[in-house]
Short mmCIF file of C-alpha atoms in Angstrom, two decimals:
data_model
loop_
_atom_site.label_atom_id
_atom_site.label_comp_id
_atom_site.label_asym_id
_atom_site.label_seq_id
_atom_site.Cartn_x
_atom_site.Cartn_y
_atom_site.Cartn_z
CA MET K 1 58.92 1.27 17.19
CA ILE K 2 57.05 3.53 19.63
CA ALA K 3 60.01 5.90 19.79
CA LEU K 4 60.01 6.24 16.02
CA VAL K 5 56.31 7.02 16.00
CA LEU K 6 56.65 9.65 18.72
CA ALA K 7 59.63 11.20 16.97
CA ALA K 8 57.59 11.49 13.78
CA VAL K 9 54.76 13.39 15.44
CA VAL K 10 54.93 17.15 14.88
CA ALA K 11 52.21 19.42 16.21
CA ALA K 12 49.90 20.78 13.55
CA HIS K 13 49.69 24.51 13.08
CA PRO K 14 47.11 25.52 15.71
CA LEU K 15 45.15 27.69 13.26
CA GLY K 16 45.15 25.23 10.37
CA ASN K 17 47.43 24.21 7.51
CA PHE K 18 46.04 26.86 5.13
CA THR K 19 46.53 29.95 7.28
CA VAL K 20 48.69 33.03 6.74
CA ASN K 21 48.97 34.86 10.08
CA HIS K 22 49.97 38.52 10.59
CA TYR K 23 51.50 40.50 13.43
CA ASN K 24 52.22 44.24 13.33
CA GLY K 25 54.08 45.75 16.26
CA LEU K 26 53.81 49.54 15.96
CA LYS K 27 56.12 51.89 17.87
CA VAL K 28 55.72 55.67 17.83
CA LEU K 29 58.86 57.75 18.42
CA PRO K 30 59.40 61.55 18.29
CA ASP K 31 60.80 61.50 14.76
CA ARG K 32 59.47 58.28 13.21
CA VAL K 33 57.07 55.36 13.35
CA GLU K 34 58.41 51.81 13.33
CA ASN K 35 56.69 48.53 12.60
CA THR K 36 57.89 44.99 13.22
CA ALA K 37 55.82 43.09 10.70
CA ILE K 38 55.80 39.28 10.96
CA ILE K 39 54.03 36.76 8.74
CA ASP K 40 53.61 33.19 9.96
CA TYR K 41 52.91 30.89 7.00
CA ALA K 42 51.39 27.46 7.71
CA GLU K 43 52.42 24.36 5.77
CA LEU K 44 50.44 24.76 2.55
CA PRO K 45 51.25 28.47 1.91
CA THR K 46 54.90 27.66 2.62
CA LEU K 47 54.79 24.84 0.09
CA GLN K 48 53.19 27.09 -2.51
CA ALA K 49 55.90 29.75 -2.06
CA ARG K 50 58.76 27.26 -2.43
CA PRO K 51 59.21 27.71 -6.22
CA SER K 52 59.51 31.48 -5.72
CA VAL K 53 62.10 31.08 -2.96
CA ASP K 54 64.14 28.39 -4.73
CA ALA K 55 64.92 30.54 -7.76
CA ASP K 56 67.47 28.16 -9.31
CA ARG K 57 65.15 25.14 -8.89
CA SER K 58 67.87 23.17 -7.12
CA GLY K 59 65.41 21.69 -4.64
CA ASP K 60 66.96 23.48 -1.67
CA ALA K 61 66.65 27.20 -0.91
CA SER K 62 70.04 28.73 -0.18
CA ALA K 63 70.69 31.55 2.29
CA ARG K 64 71.05 33.98 -0.61
CA GLU K 65 67.73 32.88 -2.11
CA THR K 66 65.82 33.18 1.17
CA ALA K 67 67.33 36.64 1.77
CA ALA K 68 66.34 37.80 -1.71
CA TYR K 69 62.81 36.44 -1.32
CA ALA K 70 62.44 38.07 2.12
CA ALA K 71 63.54 41.47 0.81
CA ALA K 72 61.18 41.31 -2.16
CA THR K 73 58.21 40.13 -0.09
CA CYS K 74 58.80 42.75 2.61
CA ALA K 75 58.74 45.42 -0.11
CA GLN K 76 55.34 44.10 -1.26
CA LEU K 77 54.12 44.08 2.34
CA ALA K 78 55.26 47.69 2.87
CA GLY K 79 53.34 48.75 -0.22
CA ALA K 80 50.17 47.10 1.12
CA GLN K 81 50.35 48.77 4.53
CA ARG K 82 49.00 52.32 4.79
CA LEU K 83 50.33 54.76 7.39
CA VAL K 84 48.71 58.19 7.89
CA VAL K 85 50.35 60.59 10.38
CA ASP K 86 48.36 63.72 11.30
CA GLY K 87 46.20 63.21 8.22
CA ARG K 88 49.16 62.87 5.82
CA PRO K 89 50.10 59.54 4.15
CA VAL K 90 53.66 58.46 4.86
CA ALA K 91 55.59 55.77 2.98
CA TRP K 92 57.30 52.90 4.73
CA ARG K 93 60.99 52.13 4.25
CA VAL K 94 62.12 48.51 4.47
CA GLY K 95 65.06 47.79 6.74
CA ALA K 96 66.18 44.33 7.78
CA SER K 97 64.26 41.30 6.49
CA SER K 98 64.53 37.56 7.02
CA LEU K 99 62.80 34.28 6.17
CA THR K 100 63.20 31.22 8.38
CA TYR K 101 61.70 27.74 8.30
CA GLY K 102 60.32 25.52 11.06
CA PRO K 103 58.98 21.97 11.30
CA GLY K 104 55.37 21.32 10.33
CA GLN K 105 52.98 18.47 9.67
CA GLY K 106 53.58 15.61 7.28
CA GLY K 107 57.23 16.51 6.74
CA LEU K 108 56.25 19.93 5.37
CA PRO K 109 57.88 23.05 6.88
CA THR K 110 56.25 26.24 8.07
CA SER K 111 57.91 29.62 7.46
CA ARG K 112 58.27 32.96 9.23
CA LEU K 113 58.86 36.27 7.45
CA THR K 114 60.11 39.23 9.52
CA CYS K 115 60.21 42.78 8.14
CA ALA K 116 61.57 45.85 9.95
CA LEU K 117 59.73 48.91 8.60
CA SER K 118 60.16 52.58 9.47
CA ALA K 119 58.62 55.86 8.34
CA ALA K 120 60.12 59.29 9.00
CA ALA K 121 57.32 61.39 10.54
CA THR K 122 56.72 63.60 13.55
CA ALA K 123 53.31 62.88 14.99
CA SER K 124 51.45 65.53 16.94
CA SER K 125 47.87 64.24 16.94
CA THR K 126 47.07 60.90 15.27
CA VAL K 127 48.71 57.87 13.75
CA ALA K 128 46.42 55.70 11.59
CA PHE K 129 47.55 52.29 10.30
CA SER K 130 45.94 49.61 8.13
CA ASP K 131 47.23 46.35 6.66
CA SER K 132 45.85 44.87 3.42
CA PHE K 133 48.72 42.49 2.64
CA LEU K 134 47.31 39.11 1.54
CA ALA K 135 43.90 40.33 2.67
CA GLU K 136 42.10 37.37 1.08
CA ARG K 137 43.97 34.73 3.10
CA ILE K 138 42.49 33.46 6.36
CA GLY K 139 44.51 33.64 9.56
CA TRP K 140 45.29 35.47 12.78
CA ARG K 141 45.79 39.26 12.49
CA GLU K 142 47.18 41.11 15.48
CA ILE K 143 48.32 44.69 16.13
CA THR K 144 50.15 46.07 19.15
CA ALA K 145 51.20 49.67 19.82
CA ALA K 146 53.86 51.20 22.05
CA ALA K 147 55.66 54.55 22.34
CA ASP K 148 59.13 55.80 23.20
CA GLY K 149 59.67 59.50 23.85
CA VAL K 150 56.00 60.35 23.28
CA ARG K 151 52.84 59.41 25.19
CA LEU K 152 49.83 57.67 23.68
CA ALA K 153 46.31 58.20 24.93
CA PRO K 154 44.52 55.06 26.19
CA SER K 155 43.27 53.22 23.16
CA GLY K 156 42.51 49.64 24.08
CA VAL K 157 45.29 48.50 21.73
CA PRO K 158 47.60 46.16 23.66
CA SER K 159 51.28 46.98 23.99
CA VAL K 160 52.30 43.31 24.34
CA SER K 161 51.53 40.58 21.85
CA GLY K 162 49.03 38.01 23.09
CA SER K 163 50.53 35.41 20.74
CA ASP K 164 54.18 36.17 21.55
CA GLN K 165 54.52 37.55 18.03
CA LEU K 166 52.84 34.50 16.43
CA ARG K 167 54.89 31.97 18.37
CA ARG K 168 52.21 30.75 20.80
CA TYR K 169 48.53 31.29 20.00
CA PRO K 170 46.12 31.48 22.97
CA ASP K 171 44.12 28.25 23.18
CA ASP K 172 40.93 30.05 24.15
CA MET K 173 41.01 32.17 20.97
CA LEU K 174 41.71 29.51 18.34
CA ALA K 175 38.02 29.09 17.46
CA SER K 176 37.59 32.88 17.03
CA PRO K 177 41.04 34.32 16.28
CA LEU K 178 41.96 37.98 16.12
CA ASP K 179 41.27 39.74 12.85
CA GLN K 180 42.53 43.26 13.53
CA ARG K 181 43.62 45.00 10.33
CA SER K 182 43.56 48.70 11.24
CA VAL K 183 44.03 50.96 14.24
CA THR K 184 44.02 54.69 15.00
CA LEU K 185 46.31 55.94 17.77
CA ARG K 186 46.08 59.37 19.38
CA LEU K 187 48.84 61.14 21.20
CA ALA K 188 48.09 62.04 24.82
CA GLY K 189 46.01 65.17 25.26
CA THR K 190 44.30 65.02 21.85
CA GLY K 191 41.23 62.99 22.78
CA ALA K 192 40.17 59.38 23.12
CA ALA K 193 41.74 56.82 20.88
CA GLY K 194 39.77 54.86 18.37
CA ALA K 195 40.70 51.39 17.30
CA ALA K 196 39.18 48.91 14.97
CA ALA K 197 37.47 46.20 17.00
CA PRO K 198 38.94 42.74 16.48
CA ARG K 199 36.69 40.52 14.45
CA GLY K 200 36.35 36.82 14.96
CA ALA K 201 36.77 34.49 12.02
CA SER K 202 36.50 30.80 12.70
CA LEU K 203 39.28 28.93 10.92
CA ALA K 204 38.68 25.52 12.30
CA GLY K 205 36.29 23.24 10.45
CA PRO K 206 33.52 21.38 12.24
CA GLY K 207 34.75 18.67 14.55
CA ILE K 208 33.89 16.32 17.35
CA GLY K 209 34.35 17.77 20.81
CA GLY K 210 35.17 16.13 24.11
CA PRO K 211 37.52 13.19 24.75
CA VAL K 212 36.67 11.55 21.44
CA GLY K 213 37.60 14.73 19.56
CA ASP K 214 40.87 15.02 21.49
CA TRP K 215 41.66 11.40 20.72
CA LEU K 216 40.97 11.88 17.01
CA SER K 217 43.11 15.04 16.96
CA ALA K 218 46.04 13.20 18.56
CA LEU K 219 45.55 10.35 16.11
CA ASP K 220 45.51 12.84 13.24
CA ARG K 221 48.81 14.40 14.36
CA THR K 222 50.39 10.97 14.61
CA PHE K 223 49.09 10.04 11.17
CA THR K 224 50.41 13.14 9.40
CA GLY K 225 53.69 12.93 11.29
CA LEU K 226 54.41 9.43 10.04
CA VAL K 227 54.78 10.69 6.49
CA GLY K 228 57.68 12.92 7.58
CA ALA K 229 59.55 10.15 9.41
CA SER K 230 63.23 10.13 8.44
CA SER K 231 63.23 6.37 7.90
CA LEU K 232 60.00 4.84 6.65
CA THR K 233 59.95 1.15 7.52
CA LEU K 234 57.33 -1.45 6.60
CA PRO K 235 55.79 -1.50 10.11
CA LEU K 236 55.53 2.31 10.12
CA GLY K 237 53.97 2.25 6.67
CA LEU K 238 51.38 -0.34 7.70
CA LEU K 239 50.62 1.66 10.84
CA ALA K 240 50.09 4.78 8.75
CA VAL K 241 47.67 2.93 6.46
CA LEU K 242 45.72 1.65 9.47
CA LEU K 243 45.54 5.13 10.98
CA ALA K 244 44.37 6.50 7.63
CA VAL K 245 41.44 4.09 7.61
CA VAL K 246 40.50 4.97 11.21
CA LEU K 247 40.74 8.72 10.58
CA GLY K 248 38.71 8.46 7.40
CA ALA K 249 35.98 6.68 9.32
CA GLY K 250 36.06 9.41 11.96
CA HIS K 251 35.97 12.16 9.31
CA ALA K 252 32.73 10.75 7.91
CA LEU K 253 31.14 11.21 11.35
CA ILE K 254 32.12 14.89 11.75
CA PRO K 255 28.97 17.04 11.94
CA GLY K 256 28.35 19.74 9.39
CA HIS K 257 29.20 17.78 6.25
CA GLY K 258 25.99 15.73 6.17
CA LYS K 259 27.71 12.89 4.32
CA THR K 260 26.52 10.13 6.62
CA ILE K 261 22.91 11.34 6.85
CA MET K 262 22.51 11.91 3.13
CA ALA K 263 24.20 8.74 1.95
CA ALA K 264 22.49 6.55 4.54
CA TYR K 265 19.10 8.07 3.71
CA LEU K 266 19.23 7.10 0.07
CA ALA K 267 20.73 3.71 0.82
CA GLY K 268 17.96 3.04 3.33
CA ARG K 269 15.17 4.29 1.07
CA ARG K 270 16.16 1.88 -1.69
CA GLY K 271 15.91 -0.96 0.77
CA ARG K 272 18.79 -2.89 -0.78
CA PRO K 273 22.19 -3.41 0.88
CA ARG K 274 24.06 -3.04 -2.39
CA ASP K 275 22.94 0.58 -2.59
CA ALA K 276 24.89 1.34 0.57
CA LEU K 277 27.94 -0.14 -1.15
CA VAL K 278 27.36 2.09 -4.19
CA VAL K 279 27.38 5.21 -2.02
CA GLY K 280 30.49 4.11 -0.10
CA ALA K 281 32.44 3.26 -3.24
CA THR K 282 31.48 6.58 -4.88
CA VAL K 283 32.55 8.59 -1.84
CA THR K 284 35.91 6.79 -1.76
CA ALA K 285 36.60 7.38 -5.45
CA THR K 286 35.46 11.02 -5.35
CA HIS K 287 37.39 11.92 -2.19
CA THR K 288 40.61 10.30 -3.45
CA ALA K 289 40.33 12.02 -6.83
CA GLY K 290 39.49 15.33 -5.13
CA VAL K 291 42.53 15.20 -2.87
CA LEU K 292 44.80 14.42 -5.82
CA ALA K 293 43.31 17.21 -7.95
CA VAL K 294 43.42 19.87 -5.23
CA GLY K 295 46.93 18.81 -4.24
CA LEU K 296 48.16 19.23 -7.81
CA LEU K 297 46.45 22.61 -8.12
CA ILE K 298 47.97 23.92 -4.89
CA SER K 299 51.42 22.70 -5.94
CA ALA K 300 51.17 24.18 -9.43
CA PHE K 301 49.73 27.62 -8.60
CA SER K 302 51.43 29.54 -5.82
CA GLY K 303 48.79 32.27 -5.80
CA LEU K 304 45.90 29.87 -5.35
CA ALA K 305 44.37 30.03 -1.86
CA GLY K 306 43.70 26.47 -0.74
CA GLU K 307 40.93 27.50 1.63
CA ALA K 308 39.11 29.23 -1.25
CA VAL K 309 39.27 26.05 -3.34
CA LEU K 310 37.74 24.05 -0.48
CA SER K 311 35.02 26.68 -0.03
CA TRP K 312 34.01 26.52 -3.69
CA LEU K 313 34.02 22.72 -3.60
CA GLY K 314 31.85 22.90 -0.49
CA LEU K 315 29.46 25.20 -2.34
CA ALA K 316 29.22 22.75 -5.25
CA SER K 317 28.67 19.88 -2.84
CA GLY K 318 25.90 21.73 -1.00
CA VAL K 319 24.12 22.74 -4.20
CA LEU K 320 24.28 19.17 -5.51
CA ILE K 321 22.89 17.78 -2.23
CA ALA K 322 20.10 20.37 -2.20
CA LEU K 323 19.12 19.59 -5.81
CA ILE K 324 19.01 15.86 -5.14
CA GLY K 325 16.99 16.54 -1.99
CA ALA K 326 14.53 18.69 -3.95
CA ARG K 327 14.09 15.88 -6.47
CA LEU K 328 13.50 13.43 -3.63
CA LEU K 329 11.03 15.77 -1.99
CA TRP K 330 9.05 16.16 -5.21
CA SER K 331 9.03 12.41 -5.79
CA ALA K 332 8.00 11.67 -2.20
CA ALA K 333 5.16 14.19 -2.36
CA ARG K 334 3.96 12.86 -5.71
CA GLY K 335 4.21 9.27 -4.51
CA ARG K 336 2.17 10.11 -1.41
CA LEU K 337 -0.57 11.73 -3.51
CA ASP K 338 -0.60 8.81 -5.95
CA GLY K 339 -0.80 6.36 -3.04
CA ARG K 340 -3.82 8.14 -1.61
CA SER K 341 -5.55 8.16 -4.99
CA ALA K 342 -4.85 4.47 -5.58
CA GLY K 343 -5.97 3.51 -2.08
CA HIS K 344 -9.20 5.43 -2.43
CA GLY K 345 -9.98 3.89 -5.83
CA HIS K 346 -9.61 0.29 -4.65
CA GLY K 347 -11.55 0.84 -1.46
CA HIS K 348 -14.45 2.30 -3.39
CA GLY K 349 -14.51 -0.44 -6.01
CA HIS K 350 -14.93 -3.25 -3.47
CA GLY K 351 -17.16 -1.38 -1.11
CA HIS K 352 -20.38 -2.48 -2.91
CA GLY K 353 -19.93 -6.18 -2.24
CA HIS K 354 -21.12 -8.20 0.76
CA GLY K 355 -19.30 -8.26 4.06
CA HIS K 356 -16.74 -10.89 3.03
CA ASP K 357 -15.92 -9.08 -0.16
CA HIS K 358 -15.50 -5.84 1.77
CA GLY K 359 -12.99 -7.49 4.03
CA HIS K 360 -11.15 -8.85 1.05
CA GLY K 361 -11.25 -5.41 -0.52
CA HIS K 362 -9.65 -4.00 2.58
CA ASP K 363 -6.77 -6.46 2.29
CA HIS K 364 -6.35 -5.60 -1.36
CA VAL K 365 -6.21 -1.89 -0.65
CA HIS K 366 -3.47 -2.41 1.90
CA GLY K 367 -1.44 -4.63 -0.42
CA HIS K 368 -1.58 -2.08 -3.19
CA GLY K 369 -0.68 0.80 -0.95
CA HIS K 370 2.42 -0.92 0.36
CA GLY K 371 3.63 -1.92 -3.08
CA HIS K 372 3.21 1.59 -4.41
CA GLY K 373 5.00 3.14 -1.47
CA HIS K 374 8.01 0.95 -1.92
CA GLY K 375 8.13 1.65 -5.62
CA SER K 376 8.06 5.40 -5.09
CA GLY K 377 10.79 5.21 -2.48
CA VAL K 378 13.43 5.01 -5.17
CA LEU K 379 12.72 8.31 -6.84
CA GLY K 380 8.97 8.18 -7.40
CA GLU K 381 9.29 5.92 -10.46
CA ALA K 382 8.38 2.25 -10.75
CA ASP K 383 9.84 1.48 -14.15
CA ALA K 384 13.40 0.90 -15.33
CA GLY K 385 13.87 4.60 -16.00
CA GLY K 386 12.98 5.34 -12.38
CA ARG K 387 15.52 2.79 -11.18
CA ALA K 388 18.19 4.42 -13.35
CA GLN K 389 17.33 7.82 -11.90
CA GLY K 390 17.49 6.36 -8.40
CA ARG K 391 20.94 4.94 -9.08
CA ALA K 392 22.03 8.30 -10.47
CA GLY K 393 20.78 9.94 -7.28
CA LEU K 394 22.84 7.53 -5.17
CA VAL K 395 25.96 8.24 -7.20
CA GLY K 396 25.25 11.98 -7.00
CA LEU K 397 25.02 11.82 -3.21
CA GLY K 398 28.28 9.86 -3.10
CA VAL K 399 30.00 12.48 -5.26
CA ALA K 400 28.66 15.29 -3.09
CA GLY K 401 29.80 13.51 0.07
CA GLY K 402 33.37 13.04 -1.12
CA LEU K 403 33.77 16.26 -3.09
CA VAL K 404 35.41 18.30 -0.31
CA PRO K 405 38.83 16.79 0.50
CA SER K 406 40.09 16.55 4.06
CA PRO K 407 42.95 19.00 4.90
CA SER K 408 44.75 16.17 6.71
CA ALA K 409 44.65 14.04 3.58
CA LEU K 410 46.01 16.98 1.55
CA ILE K 411 48.88 17.48 3.99
CA VAL K 412 49.76 13.79 3.82
CA LEU K 413 49.75 13.76 0.02
CA LEU K 414 51.78 16.95 -0.40
CA GLY K 415 54.22 15.96 2.34
CA ALA K 416 54.78 12.59 0.72
CA MET K 417 55.31 14.23 -2.67
CA ALA K 418 57.85 16.65 -1.21
CA LEU K 419 59.80 13.73 0.30
CA GLY K 420 59.71 11.66 -2.89
CA ARG K 421 57.11 9.23 -1.51
CA THR K 422 54.29 10.10 -3.87
CA TRP K 423 52.82 6.62 -4.21
CA PHE K 424 52.87 6.16 -0.45
CA GLY K 425 50.90 9.39 -0.12
CA VAL K 426 48.39 8.24 -2.74
CA ALA K 427 47.98 4.93 -0.89
CA LEU K 428 47.30 6.77 2.38
CA VAL K 429 44.73 9.03 0.71
CA ALA K 430 42.99 5.97 -0.75
CA ALA K 431 43.00 4.29 2.69
CA TYR K 432 41.50 7.46 4.17
CA GLY K 433 38.71 7.28 1.60
CA LEU K 434 38.13 3.60 2.40
CA GLY K 435 37.65 4.52 6.05
CA MET K 436 35.03 7.09 5.05
CA ALA K 437 33.31 4.51 2.87
CA ALA K 438 33.24 1.98 5.71
CA THR K 439 31.37 4.39 7.97
CA LEU K 440 28.91 5.38 5.25
CA THR K 441 28.28 1.78 4.18
CA ALA K 442 27.77 0.55 7.75
CA THR K 443 25.32 3.37 8.45
CA GLY K 444 23.49 2.70 5.20
CA LEU K 445 23.16 -1.03 5.94
CA LEU K 446 21.84 -0.26 9.42
CA LEU K 447 19.19 2.07 8.04
CA VAL K 448 18.22 -0.49 5.41
CA LYS K 449 17.25 -2.85 8.22
CA LEU K 450 15.54 -0.10 10.22
CA ALA K 451 13.52 0.99 7.17
CA ALA K 452 12.45 -2.60 6.51
CA ARG K 453 11.35 -3.00 10.13
CA LEU K 454 9.37 0.27 9.95
CA ASP K 455 7.63 -0.94 6.79
CA ARG K 456 6.67 -4.22 8.49
CA LEU K 457 5.28 -2.38 11.51
CA ALA K 458 3.30 -0.07 9.27
CA ALA K 459 1.88 -3.08 7.39
CA VAL K 460 0.35 -4.71 10.48
CA ARG K 461 -0.55 -1.66 12.55
CA ARG K 462 -2.61 1.46 12.21
CA GLY K 463 -2.50 4.91 13.75
CA PHE K 464 0.73 6.68 14.62
CA THR K 465 3.12 4.03 13.24
CA ALA K 466 1.44 3.98 9.86
CA ARG K 467 1.37 7.76 9.67
CA LEU K 468 5.05 7.91 10.66
CA ALA K 469 6.00 5.46 7.93
CA GLY K 470 4.04 7.49 5.40
CA LEU K 471 5.73 10.74 6.38
CA ALA K 472 9.28 9.35 6.55
CA PRO K 473 10.11 9.96 2.85
CA LEU K 474 8.92 13.56 3.07
CA GLY K 475 10.79 14.22 6.30
CA THR K 476 14.10 12.75 5.20
CA ALA K 477 13.92 14.45 1.79
CA THR K 478 13.29 17.78 3.52
CA MET K 479 16.30 17.15 5.75
CA VAL K 480 18.48 16.57 2.69
CA VAL K 481 17.37 19.89 1.16
CA VAL K 482 17.98 21.84 4.38
CA LEU K 483 21.41 20.33 5.02
CA GLY K 484 22.51 20.85 1.42
CA ALA K 485 21.35 24.46 1.42
CA GLY K 486 23.09 25.08 4.77
CA LEU K 487 26.36 23.65 3.48
CA ALA K 488 26.12 25.78 0.33
CA VAL K 489 25.45 29.00 2.27
CA ARG K 490 28.28 28.36 4.72
CA SER K 491 30.72 27.55 1.92
CA LEU K 492 29.68 30.61 -0.09
CA ALA K 493 30.39 32.81 2.93
CA GLY K 494 33.92 31.41 3.06
CA ALA K 495 34.50 31.73 -0.68
CA VAL K 496 33.57 35.41 -1.10
#
């Protein structure tokens, strides 16, 4: 059993399942410039290119089909790379080309395209190079430069690949990978070389660091590897479902998404345990539907960048969270003003009586204030329409929390579909969503009890505790707005 599990585990692509990674190895010779151009496609781009490679739709790409695809793609790559020698543009000529496959996550392969390019040119001063092939796709971009028969001035451009030509990526650069798309080389004696500075572009989503993060990463690799097991037995299937639930619960805790905070806030403000269940069920349904929809889109459209889809979904999620937070903030502010007005009115009305009546009036003021505060905690409405709006807000937060699908869940679904195990993949995605819902529901139920305790303390005490209870709706609503706006801005930066 353990041996089967270990055999099923395949290391995830270190830069993510959506990445398209580039390497250009330039070499300047007396009569020409050569370039060894390599593209390392992660699992999802490889899956999207499969229909183009498998021209006869037989389900298996033959050697002739991979050779034809490599030649055509290398020609496109050559057209997107600009070479300028001594101020004069020079066209690339495509030589040998090849496309090979390697093992990836969830039973999906990765692929490696190699193109040998050359350009007839005699350089005497400068060689300028830029690469715009698949410029919109995220990934590692690396350039090296060497010479044979000529001498290059020091330029800061390495002569040896730091990633072993995209075979082994440096661990200390995964969070901020190379993004070098252009370089200018100068021959010795013509001045200092100028090179485009590498730019960092974080490809990894937010995660949990430390031992817990390492444990979750190992668990994630095991989970996605189970789908690609050669023989899927009932014990392995049950283990995969269990891991899906655990990973879904862990995904809901990852910082940056704000799912737990937002969902638990509304569940706690309503003060009813069933509201936590509403949020959890909505997140499960939305996340499962989102994974299925995005998976179908990626499979159907080879030119669709999966990371761009996730960025736009993240933008929609952030905007929705911010709008709900703004509505909550307005309701909390209005409820606080109404509470002050009501409290002042009752205190004044009973203040003309004798001492006993004044004491009674004080009790009445407090009772009214508490009842109003609880009623406005839903969405600032005390009637049935307000309750309906509050329920709509809960559902909206659940939709926003589950709108952005997990890449691991996508890999599992697409890998299962590729192996003819579609329903197994759907079941794992649903289990993943249930794990997310469990975390959100548990957090919501906990905050329901904490909110009730805070209300009881505020009812019997004065001073700081009462003021804290009064400010809690404003503070949490403000937090929802800020987190939603932050998610929207971050997602917009990745989409454009």
